[in-house]
Short mmCIF file of C-alpha atoms in Angstrom, two decimals:
data_model
loop_
_atom_site.label_atom_id
_atom_site.label_comp_id
_atom_site.label_asym_id
_atom_site.label_seq_id
_atom_site.Cartn_x
_atom_site.Cartn_y
_atom_site.Cartn_z
CA UNK A 982 -12.60 19.14 14.88
CA UNK A 983 -13.07 15.30 14.31
CA UNK A 984 -14.38 16.03 11.11
CA UNK A 985 -11.13 17.51 10.31
CA UNK A 986 -8.64 15.13 12.25
CA UNK A 987 -9.98 12.78 9.42
CA UNK A 988 -9.45 15.09 6.57
CA UNK A 989 -6.20 15.37 7.80
CA UNK A 990 -5.08 11.77 8.20
CA UNK A 991 -6.72 11.13 5.15
CA UNK A 992 -4.36 13.74 3.13
CA UNK A 993 -1.16 12.02 4.92
CA UNK A 994 -1.84 8.80 4.05
CA UNK A 995 -2.25 10.04 0.49
CA UNK A 996 1.27 10.94 0.98
CA UNK A 997 1.98 6.66 1.35
CA UNK A 998 2.75 6.21 -1.93
CA UNK A 999 1.65 8.85 -4.18
CA UNK A 1000 5.11 9.59 -5.68
CA UNK A 1001 5.70 5.68 -7.05
CA UNK A 1002 1.89 5.21 -7.51
CA UNK A 1003 2.12 8.09 -10.37
CA UNK A 1004 5.06 6.97 -12.07
CA UNK A 1005 3.49 3.06 -12.52
CA UNK A 1006 0.60 5.12 -13.77
CA UNK A 1007 2.40 7.51 -15.96
CA UNK A 1008 4.62 5.05 -17.53
CA UNK A 1009 3.31 4.81 -20.90
CA UNK A 1010 3.85 8.44 -21.55
CA UNK A 1011 7.66 8.64 -19.73
CA UNK A 1012 8.81 5.13 -21.88
CA UNK A 1013 7.96 6.75 -25.07
CA UNK A 1014 10.92 8.96 -24.11
CA UNK A 1015 13.63 7.72 -21.84
CA UNK A 1016 15.87 5.29 -23.66
CA UNK A 1017 15.16 1.98 -21.52
CA UNK A 1018 12.12 2.05 -23.37
CA UNK A 1019 9.80 -0.84 -22.18
CA UNK A 1020 12.49 -2.58 -19.84
CA UNK A 1021 12.14 0.58 -17.38
CA UNK A 1022 9.71 -1.01 -15.49
CA UNK A 1023 11.83 -3.86 -14.43
CA UNK A 1024 15.01 -1.20 -13.68
CA UNK A 1025 11.70 0.53 -11.15
CA UNK A 1026 11.09 -2.94 -9.27
CA UNK A 1027 14.86 -3.28 -8.59
CA UNK A 1028 15.56 0.17 -6.89
CA UNK A 1029 11.87 0.17 -5.55
CA UNK A 1030 13.73 -2.82 -3.31
CA UNK A 1031 16.43 -1.11 -3.02
CA UNK A 1032 14.92 1.23 -1.32
CA UNK A 1033 14.41 -1.05 1.16
CA UNK A 1034 17.24 -0.13 3.38
CA UNK A 1035 15.22 2.80 4.49
CA UNK A 1036 12.54 0.71 6.30
CA UNK A 1037 14.97 -1.95 7.46
CA UNK A 1038 17.08 1.02 9.16
CA UNK A 1039 14.26 2.36 10.62
CA UNK A 1040 13.28 -0.84 11.92
CA UNK A 1041 16.63 -1.92 13.36
CA UNK A 1042 16.95 1.74 15.08
CA UNK A 1043 13.65 0.94 16.67
CA UNK A 1044 14.80 -2.24 18.11
CA UNK A 1045 18.26 -1.55 19.45
CA UNK A 1046 17.87 1.85 20.08
CA UNK A 1047 14.11 3.24 20.95
CA UNK A 1048 14.98 5.77 22.48
CA UNK A 1049 17.10 7.42 20.03
CA UNK A 1050 14.46 7.06 17.22
CA UNK A 1051 12.88 10.85 17.04
CA UNK A 1052 9.97 9.11 14.85
CA UNK A 1053 7.73 12.81 14.12
CA UNK A 1054 11.44 13.89 13.43
CA UNK A 1055 12.34 11.60 10.67
CA UNK A 1056 8.61 11.94 8.81
CA UNK A 1057 9.98 15.62 8.55
CA UNK A 1058 13.42 14.61 6.68
CA UNK A 1059 11.19 11.60 4.18
CA UNK A 1060 8.44 13.68 3.38
CA UNK A 1061 10.78 16.90 2.87
CA UNK A 1062 13.12 14.31 0.56
CA UNK A 1063 9.71 13.46 -1.11
CA UNK A 1064 9.23 16.93 -1.81
CA UNK A 1065 12.70 17.66 -2.96
CA UNK A 1066 13.02 14.75 -5.34
CA UNK A 1067 8.73 15.59 -7.32
CA UNK A 1068 10.00 19.14 -7.58
CA UNK A 1069 13.68 17.82 -9.24
CA UNK A 1070 11.63 15.52 -11.25
CA UNK A 1071 9.88 18.03 -13.04
CA UNK A 1072 12.70 19.42 -14.37
CA UNK A 1073 15.30 16.64 -14.91
CA UNK A 1074 13.42 13.94 -15.71
CA UNK A 1075 14.42 13.49 -19.16
CA UNK A 1076 18.65 13.67 -18.52
CA UNK A 1077 20.02 11.04 -19.78
CA UNK A 1078 24.36 10.08 -19.64
CA UNK A 1079 26.01 7.32 -21.36
CA UNK A 1080 27.21 4.71 -19.56
CA UNK A 1081 29.43 2.18 -21.81
CA UNK A 1082 28.82 3.59 -24.81
CA UNK A 1083 24.78 3.65 -23.93
CA UNK A 1084 21.78 6.11 -23.24
CA UNK A 1085 20.94 5.82 -19.73
CA UNK A 1086 17.70 7.91 -17.40
CA UNK A 1087 20.28 8.26 -14.63
CA UNK A 1088 18.54 11.00 -13.32
CA UNK A 1089 14.95 9.63 -13.77
CA UNK A 1090 16.07 6.17 -12.18
CA UNK A 1091 18.11 8.52 -9.20
CA UNK A 1092 15.76 10.39 -8.14
CA UNK A 1093 12.55 7.22 -8.56
CA UNK A 1094 15.48 6.08 -5.82
CA UNK A 1095 14.65 8.73 -3.28
CA UNK A 1096 10.87 8.94 -3.80
CA UNK A 1097 10.85 4.97 -3.21
CA UNK A 1098 13.06 5.79 -0.05
CA UNK A 1099 10.12 8.00 1.06
CA UNK A 1100 7.47 5.66 0.33
CA UNK A 1101 8.60 2.75 1.46
CA UNK A 1102 9.92 3.88 4.69
CA UNK A 1103 6.38 5.79 5.47
CA UNK A 1104 5.18 1.85 6.44
CA UNK A 1105 7.62 2.21 9.06
CA UNK A 1106 6.90 5.67 10.21
CA UNK A 1107 3.46 6.93 9.24
CA UNK A 1108 1.25 3.69 10.74
CA UNK A 1109 3.39 4.03 14.08
CA UNK A 1110 2.74 7.62 13.87
CA UNK A 1111 -1.18 6.76 13.74
CA UNK A 1112 -1.11 5.90 17.38
CA UNK A 1113 -0.96 8.96 18.90
CA UNK A 1114 -4.47 9.42 17.44
CA UNK A 1115 -7.70 7.01 18.43
CA UNK A 1116 -8.10 4.08 17.00
CA UNK A 1117 -10.71 4.83 14.64
CA UNK A 1118 -8.73 7.46 12.49
CA UNK A 1119 -6.41 4.83 11.06
CA UNK A 1120 -8.89 3.21 9.19
CA UNK A 1121 -8.42 6.78 7.91
CA UNK A 1122 -5.35 6.92 7.04
CA UNK A 1123 -5.62 3.61 5.75
CA UNK A 1124 -8.46 5.50 2.89
CA UNK A 1125 -6.00 8.15 2.03
CA UNK A 1126 -3.40 5.12 1.38
CA UNK A 1127 -5.93 3.60 -0.96
CA UNK A 1128 -6.08 7.18 -2.38
CA UNK A 1129 -3.03 7.99 -3.70
CA UNK A 1130 -3.31 5.17 -6.32
CA UNK A 1131 -6.88 6.54 -6.93
CA UNK A 1132 -6.03 9.69 -7.66
CA UNK A 1133 -2.62 9.34 -9.64
CA UNK A 1134 -5.12 7.15 -11.36
CA UNK A 1135 -7.41 9.49 -11.99
CA UNK A 1136 -5.29 12.13 -13.22
CA UNK A 1137 -4.00 9.75 -15.50
CA UNK A 1138 -6.97 9.53 -17.33
CA UNK A 1139 -7.74 13.17 -17.77
CA UNK A 1140 -4.04 13.10 -19.07
CA UNK A 1141 -5.18 10.09 -21.87
CA UNK A 1142 -1.95 8.22 -21.11
CA UNK A 1143 -1.54 5.04 -22.35
CA UNK A 1144 -4.70 5.62 -24.56
CA UNK A 1145 -3.97 4.35 -28.10
CA UNK A 1146 -5.87 3.84 -31.73
CA UNK A 1147 -5.62 1.31 -33.83
CA UNK A 1148 -4.04 2.36 -37.31
CA UNK A 1149 -4.34 0.74 -40.46
CA UNK A 1150 -0.76 0.90 -42.11
CA UNK A 1151 1.26 0.16 -44.98
CA UNK A 1152 4.90 -1.22 -45.05
CA UNK A 1153 7.07 -2.06 -47.88
CA UNK A 1154 8.74 -5.17 -48.05
CA UNK A 1155 11.14 -7.39 -50.48
CA UNK A 1156 9.97 -10.53 -51.50
CA UNK A 1157 12.27 -13.03 -53.10
CA UNK A 1158 10.96 -16.02 -54.80
CA UNK A 1159 13.68 -18.42 -56.41
CA UNK A 1160 16.57 -15.51 -58.13
CA UNK A 1161 13.84 -12.62 -58.22
CA UNK A 1162 13.52 -9.84 -55.76
CA UNK A 1163 10.72 -7.94 -56.39
CA UNK A 1164 8.72 -5.01 -54.18
CA UNK A 1165 5.58 -5.57 -52.19
CA UNK A 1166 3.20 -3.93 -49.76
CA UNK A 1167 2.28 -5.41 -46.62
CA UNK A 1168 -0.85 -3.93 -44.82
CA UNK A 1169 -1.17 -4.36 -41.22
CA UNK A 1170 -2.44 -3.28 -38.06
CA UNK A 1171 -0.44 -0.98 -35.86
CA UNK A 1172 -1.17 0.22 -32.15
CA UNK A 1173 -0.34 3.99 -31.12
CA UNK A 1174 -0.32 5.65 -28.18
CA UNK A 1175 -2.65 9.16 -29.33
CA UNK A 1176 -1.41 12.36 -27.36
CA UNK A 1177 -1.32 13.46 -24.42
CA UNK A 1178 -3.71 16.55 -22.79
CA UNK A 1179 -0.93 17.78 -21.02
CA UNK A 1180 2.54 17.03 -20.08
CA UNK A 1181 3.96 15.07 -17.73
CA UNK A 1182 6.30 17.55 -17.00
CA UNK A 1183 2.96 19.03 -15.25
CA UNK A 1184 1.97 15.60 -13.88
CA UNK A 1185 4.92 14.92 -11.68
CA UNK A 1186 4.12 18.37 -10.28
CA UNK A 1187 0.68 17.47 -9.55
CA UNK A 1188 2.99 14.61 -7.52
CA UNK A 1189 4.39 17.69 -6.18
CA UNK A 1190 1.48 19.13 -5.18
CA UNK A 1191 0.36 16.05 -3.16
CA UNK A 1192 3.59 15.81 -1.25
CA UNK A 1193 3.05 19.65 -0.01
CA UNK A 1194 -0.78 18.67 1.37
CA UNK A 1195 1.30 15.57 2.72
CA UNK A 1196 3.44 17.61 4.38
CA UNK A 1197 0.99 20.49 5.97
CA UNK A 1198 -1.59 17.56 7.23
CA UNK A 1199 1.29 16.17 9.29
CA UNK A 1200 2.13 19.47 11.10
CA UNK A 1201 -1.37 20.22 11.19
CA UNK A 1202 -1.89 16.47 12.89
CA UNK A 1203 1.13 17.19 15.34
CA UNK A 1204 -0.63 20.33 16.82
CA UNK A 1205 -3.83 18.49 16.77
CA UNK A 1206 -4.69 19.34 20.98
CA UNK A 1207 -3.23 16.68 23.53
CA UNK A 1208 -6.01 17.36 25.76
CA UNK A 1209 -9.00 16.47 23.00
CA UNK A 1210 -7.01 13.05 21.91
CA UNK A 1211 -6.12 12.19 25.86
CA UNK A 1212 -10.20 12.60 26.83
CA UNK A 1213 -10.95 10.48 23.91
CA UNK A 1214 -8.08 7.69 24.30
CA UNK A 1215 -8.93 7.50 27.92
CA UNK A 1216 -12.94 7.31 27.04
CA UNK A 1217 -11.97 4.38 24.94
CA UNK A 1218 -9.35 2.89 27.65
CA UNK A 1219 -12.25 2.79 30.25
CA UNK A 1220 -15.06 1.35 28.08
CA UNK A 1221 -12.71 -1.32 27.62
CA UNK A 1222 -11.32 -2.17 30.77
CA UNK A 1223 -15.68 -2.32 31.90
CA UNK A 1224 -15.44 -5.42 29.68
CA UNK A 1225 -13.31 -6.75 31.97
CA UNK A 1226 -14.60 -6.06 35.02
CA UNK A 1227 -16.50 -8.99 35.53
CA UNK A 1228 -13.55 -11.31 35.33
CA UNK A 1229 -11.34 -8.98 37.27
CA UNK A 1230 -14.37 -9.57 40.12
CA UNK A 1231 -13.23 -13.13 40.14
CA UNK A 1232 -9.51 -12.76 40.95
CA UNK A 1233 -10.32 -9.27 43.13
CA UNK A 1234 -10.39 -10.47 47.30
CA UNK A 1235 -12.82 -9.03 48.85
CA UNK A 1236 -12.79 -5.83 50.30
CA UNK A 1237 -13.79 -4.65 53.94
CA UNK A 1238 -16.83 -3.22 54.31
CA UNK A 1239 -16.30 -1.63 57.70
CA UNK A 1240 -14.15 1.46 57.32
CA UNK A 1241 -12.75 1.36 60.41
CA UNK A 1242 -11.83 -1.90 60.60
CA UNK A 1243 -10.06 -1.27 56.60
CA UNK A 1244 -8.07 1.21 58.58
CA UNK A 1245 -7.06 1.01 61.60
CA UNK A 1246 -7.10 -2.81 62.74
CA UNK A 1247 -5.33 -3.90 60.00
CA UNK A 1248 -3.79 -1.31 57.50
CA UNK A 1249 -0.49 -3.39 56.82
CA UNK A 1250 -3.55 -5.97 55.23
CA UNK A 1251 -5.35 -3.90 53.82
CA UNK A 1252 -2.24 -2.45 51.75
CA UNK A 1253 -1.88 -5.83 50.38
CA UNK A 1254 -4.84 -6.34 49.04
CA UNK A 1255 -5.17 -2.41 47.53
CA UNK A 1256 -1.94 -3.80 45.87
CA UNK A 1257 -2.60 -7.15 44.37
CA UNK A 1258 -5.74 -5.93 43.27
CA UNK A 1259 -4.12 -3.31 41.27
CA UNK A 1260 -1.80 -6.05 40.42
CA UNK A 1261 -4.63 -8.37 38.81
CA UNK A 1262 -6.00 -5.86 37.12
CA UNK A 1263 -2.86 -5.05 35.48
CA UNK A 1264 -2.57 -8.38 34.73
CA UNK A 1265 -5.90 -9.08 33.39
CA UNK A 1266 -6.27 -5.97 31.14
CA UNK A 1267 -2.95 -7.15 29.59
CA UNK A 1268 -4.15 -10.53 28.67
CA UNK A 1269 -7.74 -9.67 27.47
CA UNK A 1270 -6.02 -6.56 25.09
CA UNK A 1271 -3.09 -8.96 23.45
CA UNK A 1272 -3.49 -11.70 21.05
CA UNK A 1273 -1.20 -15.23 21.53
CA UNK A 1274 1.96 -15.50 20.65
CA UNK A 1275 0.59 -18.05 17.85
CA UNK A 1276 -2.35 -15.27 16.94
CA UNK A 1277 0.29 -12.60 16.35
CA UNK A 1278 1.92 -15.12 13.97
CA UNK A 1279 -0.41 -15.55 11.92
CA UNK A 1280 -1.60 -12.10 11.51
CA UNK A 1281 2.02 -11.12 10.42
CA UNK A 1282 2.38 -13.84 8.38
CA UNK A 1283 -1.40 -12.94 6.43
CA UNK A 1284 0.75 -9.60 6.38
CA UNK A 1285 3.22 -10.19 4.34
CA UNK A 1286 1.19 -12.07 2.19
CA UNK A 1287 -1.48 -10.27 1.74
CA UNK A 1288 1.32 -7.36 1.00
CA UNK A 1289 3.44 -10.19 -1.23
CA UNK A 1290 -0.04 -10.60 -3.48
CA UNK A 1291 -1.16 -6.66 -3.45
CA UNK A 1292 2.40 -5.05 -3.97
CA UNK A 1293 4.68 -7.59 -5.94
CA UNK A 1294 2.63 -10.76 -7.76
CA UNK A 1295 -0.08 -9.00 -9.26
CA UNK A 1296 0.86 -6.17 -10.09
CA UNK A 1297 3.85 -7.18 -12.56
CA UNK A 1298 1.04 -8.92 -14.66
CA UNK A 1299 -1.77 -6.20 -14.55
CA UNK A 1300 -1.50 -5.57 -18.27
CA UNK A 1301 -1.11 -9.31 -19.37
CA UNK A 1302 -3.82 -10.00 -18.09
CA UNK A 1303 -5.85 -7.34 -19.21
CA UNK A 1304 -5.10 -5.90 -22.22
CA UNK A 1305 -6.13 -9.16 -24.73
CA UNK A 1306 -9.80 -7.92 -23.42
CA UNK A 1307 -9.23 -5.21 -24.76
CA UNK A 1308 -7.99 -1.53 -23.49
CA UNK A 1309 -11.08 -0.59 -22.68
CA UNK A 1310 -11.14 -3.48 -20.30
CA UNK A 1311 -7.53 -2.46 -19.08
CA UNK A 1312 -8.30 1.12 -17.99
CA UNK A 1313 -11.48 -0.09 -16.29
CA UNK A 1314 -9.87 -2.75 -14.38
CA UNK A 1315 -6.71 -0.46 -13.03
CA UNK A 1316 -9.28 2.41 -12.66
CA UNK A 1317 -12.09 0.85 -10.60
CA UNK A 1318 -9.54 -1.49 -8.47
CA UNK A 1319 -7.51 1.44 -7.29
CA UNK A 1320 -11.42 2.32 -6.42
CA UNK A 1321 -12.18 -0.62 -4.51
CA UNK A 1322 -9.29 0.22 -2.11
CA UNK A 1323 -10.52 3.49 -0.37
CA UNK A 1324 -14.04 2.12 -0.56
CA UNK A 1325 -12.99 -1.13 1.26
CA UNK A 1326 -11.16 1.19 3.30
CA UNK A 1327 -14.79 3.07 4.11
CA UNK A 1328 -16.34 -0.33 4.73
CA UNK A 1329 -13.87 -0.83 7.14
CA UNK A 1330 -14.30 2.33 8.79
CA UNK A 1331 -18.44 1.87 9.08
CA UNK A 1332 -18.77 -2.64 9.68
CA UNK A 1333 -15.09 -2.77 11.63
CA UNK A 1334 -14.90 -7.31 12.19
CA UNK A 1335 -11.65 -8.12 13.69
CA UNK A 1336 -12.40 -12.02 13.80
CA UNK A 1337 -8.82 -14.04 12.39
CA UNK A 1338 -11.19 -16.10 11.12
CA UNK A 1339 -12.86 -13.92 8.73
CA UNK A 1340 -9.73 -11.99 8.20
CA UNK A 1341 -8.39 -15.57 6.71
CA UNK A 1342 -11.15 -16.30 4.81
CA UNK A 1343 -11.07 -12.66 3.26
CA UNK A 1344 -7.76 -12.97 2.49
CA UNK A 1345 -8.17 -16.91 0.54
CA UNK A 1346 -10.98 -15.53 -1.73
CA UNK A 1347 -9.08 -12.58 -2.36
CA UNK A 1348 -6.16 -15.15 -3.43
CA UNK A 1349 -8.49 -16.99 -5.27
CA UNK A 1350 -8.98 -14.06 -7.04
CA UNK A 1351 -5.67 -13.12 -7.45
CA UNK A 1352 -5.28 -16.47 -8.92
CA UNK A 1353 -7.81 -16.53 -12.03
CA UNK A 1354 -5.38 -13.05 -13.08
CA UNK A 1355 -2.36 -14.45 -12.59
CA UNK A 1356 -3.81 -17.74 -14.71
CA UNK A 1357 -5.18 -14.74 -17.67
CA UNK A 1358 -2.05 -13.27 -17.30
CA UNK A 1359 -0.31 -16.91 -17.89
CA UNK A 1360 -2.56 -17.47 -20.83
CA UNK A 1361 -2.43 -14.27 -22.89
CA UNK A 1362 -2.40 -13.08 -25.19
CA UNK A 1363 -4.84 -15.87 -25.56
CA UNK A 1364 -7.14 -16.16 -21.99
CA UNK A 1365 -10.20 -17.77 -21.72
CA UNK A 1366 -13.05 -15.78 -22.84
CA UNK A 1367 -11.12 -13.51 -25.08
CA UNK A 1368 -13.30 -12.60 -28.00
CA UNK A 1369 -16.92 -12.31 -25.11
CA UNK A 1370 -18.11 -9.39 -23.09
CA UNK A 1371 -18.02 -11.68 -20.71
CA UNK A 1372 -13.84 -12.53 -20.12
CA UNK A 1373 -13.88 -8.87 -20.04
CA UNK A 1374 -16.21 -8.37 -17.36
CA UNK A 1375 -14.92 -11.51 -15.74
CA UNK A 1376 -11.80 -9.92 -15.60
CA UNK A 1377 -12.04 -6.65 -15.01
CA UNK A 1378 -14.94 -7.92 -11.76
CA UNK A 1379 -11.83 -10.31 -10.43
CA UNK A 1380 -9.31 -6.98 -10.16
CA UNK A 1381 -12.03 -5.67 -8.12
CA UNK A 1382 -12.72 -7.72 -6.19
CA UNK A 1383 -9.02 -8.92 -5.18
CA UNK A 1384 -8.14 -5.38 -4.44
CA UNK A 1385 -11.48 -4.78 -2.74
CA UNK A 1386 -11.17 -7.94 -0.31
CA UNK A 1387 -7.57 -7.76 0.63
CA UNK A 1388 -7.66 -4.31 1.04
CA UNK A 1389 -10.30 -4.66 3.61
CA UNK A 1390 -7.97 -7.30 5.47
CA UNK A 1391 -4.99 -5.14 5.47
CA UNK A 1392 -6.99 -2.46 7.21
CA UNK A 1393 -8.60 -4.28 9.92
CA UNK A 1394 -4.70 -6.01 10.51
CA UNK A 1395 -3.53 -2.33 11.28
CA UNK A 1396 -6.71 -1.34 13.66
CA UNK A 1397 -5.32 -4.62 15.40
CA UNK A 1398 -1.74 -3.37 15.94
CA UNK A 1399 -3.05 -0.52 16.67
CA UNK A 1400 -4.64 -1.38 19.34
CA UNK A 1401 -1.43 -3.63 20.78
CA UNK A 1402 0.75 -1.55 20.72
CA UNK A 1403 3.62 0.96 18.84
CA UNK A 1404 6.38 -1.97 18.30
CA UNK A 1405 3.64 -3.50 16.86
CA UNK A 1406 3.09 -1.01 14.30
CA UNK A 1407 6.79 -0.54 13.58
CA UNK A 1408 6.57 -4.70 12.53
CA UNK A 1409 3.48 -4.41 10.63
CA UNK A 1410 5.22 -1.89 8.10
CA UNK A 1411 8.69 -3.95 8.40
CA UNK A 1412 6.20 -6.77 7.23
CA UNK A 1413 4.52 -4.99 4.88
CA UNK A 1414 8.05 -4.07 2.87
CA UNK A 1415 9.31 -7.85 3.30
CA UNK A 1416 5.95 -9.16 1.71
CA UNK A 1417 6.34 -6.54 -0.85
CA UNK A 1418 9.86 -7.93 -1.59
CA UNK A 1419 9.62 -11.03 -1.73
CA UNK A 1420 6.56 -10.45 -4.79
CA UNK A 1421 8.12 -8.22 -6.36
CA UNK A 1422 12.29 -10.25 -6.52
CA UNK A 1423 9.87 -13.29 -6.73
CA UNK A 1424 8.30 -11.50 -10.46
CA UNK A 1425 11.17 -9.54 -11.64
CA UNK A 1426 12.91 -13.20 -13.40
CA UNK A 1427 9.46 -14.31 -14.35
CA UNK A 1428 8.48 -11.53 -16.32
CA UNK A 1429 11.50 -9.46 -17.56
CA UNK A 1430 14.58 -12.53 -18.00
CA UNK A 1431 12.28 -16.05 -19.01
CA UNK A 1432 9.48 -13.68 -20.75
CA UNK A 1433 7.22 -16.34 -19.53
CA UNK A 1434 3.99 -13.74 -20.36
CA UNK A 1435 3.26 -11.89 -23.28
CA UNK A 1436 1.49 -8.76 -23.90
CA UNK A 1437 -1.29 -9.14 -25.48
CA UNK A 1438 -2.87 -6.37 -27.85
CA UNK A 1439 -6.04 -4.64 -28.67
CA UNK A 1440 -5.39 -4.16 -32.65
CA UNK A 1441 -3.86 -7.49 -33.38
CA UNK A 1442 -5.92 -10.40 -31.24
CA UNK A 1443 -4.65 -13.00 -34.05
CA UNK A 1444 -5.96 -16.08 -31.58
CA UNK A 1445 -8.81 -18.83 -32.23
CA UNK A 1446 -12.43 -18.12 -31.54
#
């Protein structure tokens, strides 16, 4: 039964971000069809941030009307919206309409908003729902969340999304010398995308099936025998309380050993002592199971910072940092980086460390790797060690370690808040979305307005050796 719940929690977790992650990895094929072309990623960035209206609404409902927020009903609604939007995307993603005389992919962008609404809102609904299950299943949920990016990435690789070949092309040009103009043939290397092994519609249908599996997993999780979960949670609570037993003995008044004197000579005093003991135990257990306000503030800031890096700052520049090293380096960094996420979650399952000092250190290490990735993106199309295999190996390793270290931090923070309270998980989800929004909106003008980053072309590397 425990293994079955682990599988269900994992499948449930894959539905959290599978739709948007799937669209991102399919972009190399989508942009060749839709009129926005490679401006489409900038549109997606804005749409995803607009979808944060969903988690904002849920968070405010938890704050000001907690009794009216039906969590299970909300999850059913958002997963159903995700399934419907994914299904409609299969048939209408190519649809365009004229706006101000210019064709725009209104169907694709509208359905993307609803998919973003589902994925963003999952941060403040899926996580609090996991509060109903024992702590060990929280880590499994995060493994599924990591797989929500890894699985579509593998399918896209099998599809051949983004695979290119370098073609020697000839193009006629006019050359003017003085008063004379004559034709000439210019030879140059062009980048051509290879034909996909299966259609975009098939890929979108696959995303729809994954959302359906998420719904089925959620249905089964809501029907897990309450008695079994209660027994596990009680045993965990007893184990936790036993760690404070020595401290309790310091404060609980000594009980009389004479049963007769306890019950007959001074019954009121005995009742007061029992009441004091119960109150003392409650206060001490609360004290030992909670973090201080300063520690909680540090953890929430850590959530915002880590998610701003992993969901905002760095994804916007991955192509700029990797493509100058070649197409293979780019695909390896994307695939292995996605694999590092669930890998870190599995490590957290067997080696859970809640030390705030360790989590802060790992966040610093992940930030250093992220800074290296950002620096190589800023130097594109001529980053360091571009013509060396060492450079390609370093950029791939940097992306793997960046994703792995920060994924471990996110998992352990989720476990910490799971043991804190239901509201702590809700605010954790809100902090996740806040960090993601800060990162994405900060990078949008840098990438799409000021053109700070220049894309590298693996077929035309005209950089000095």
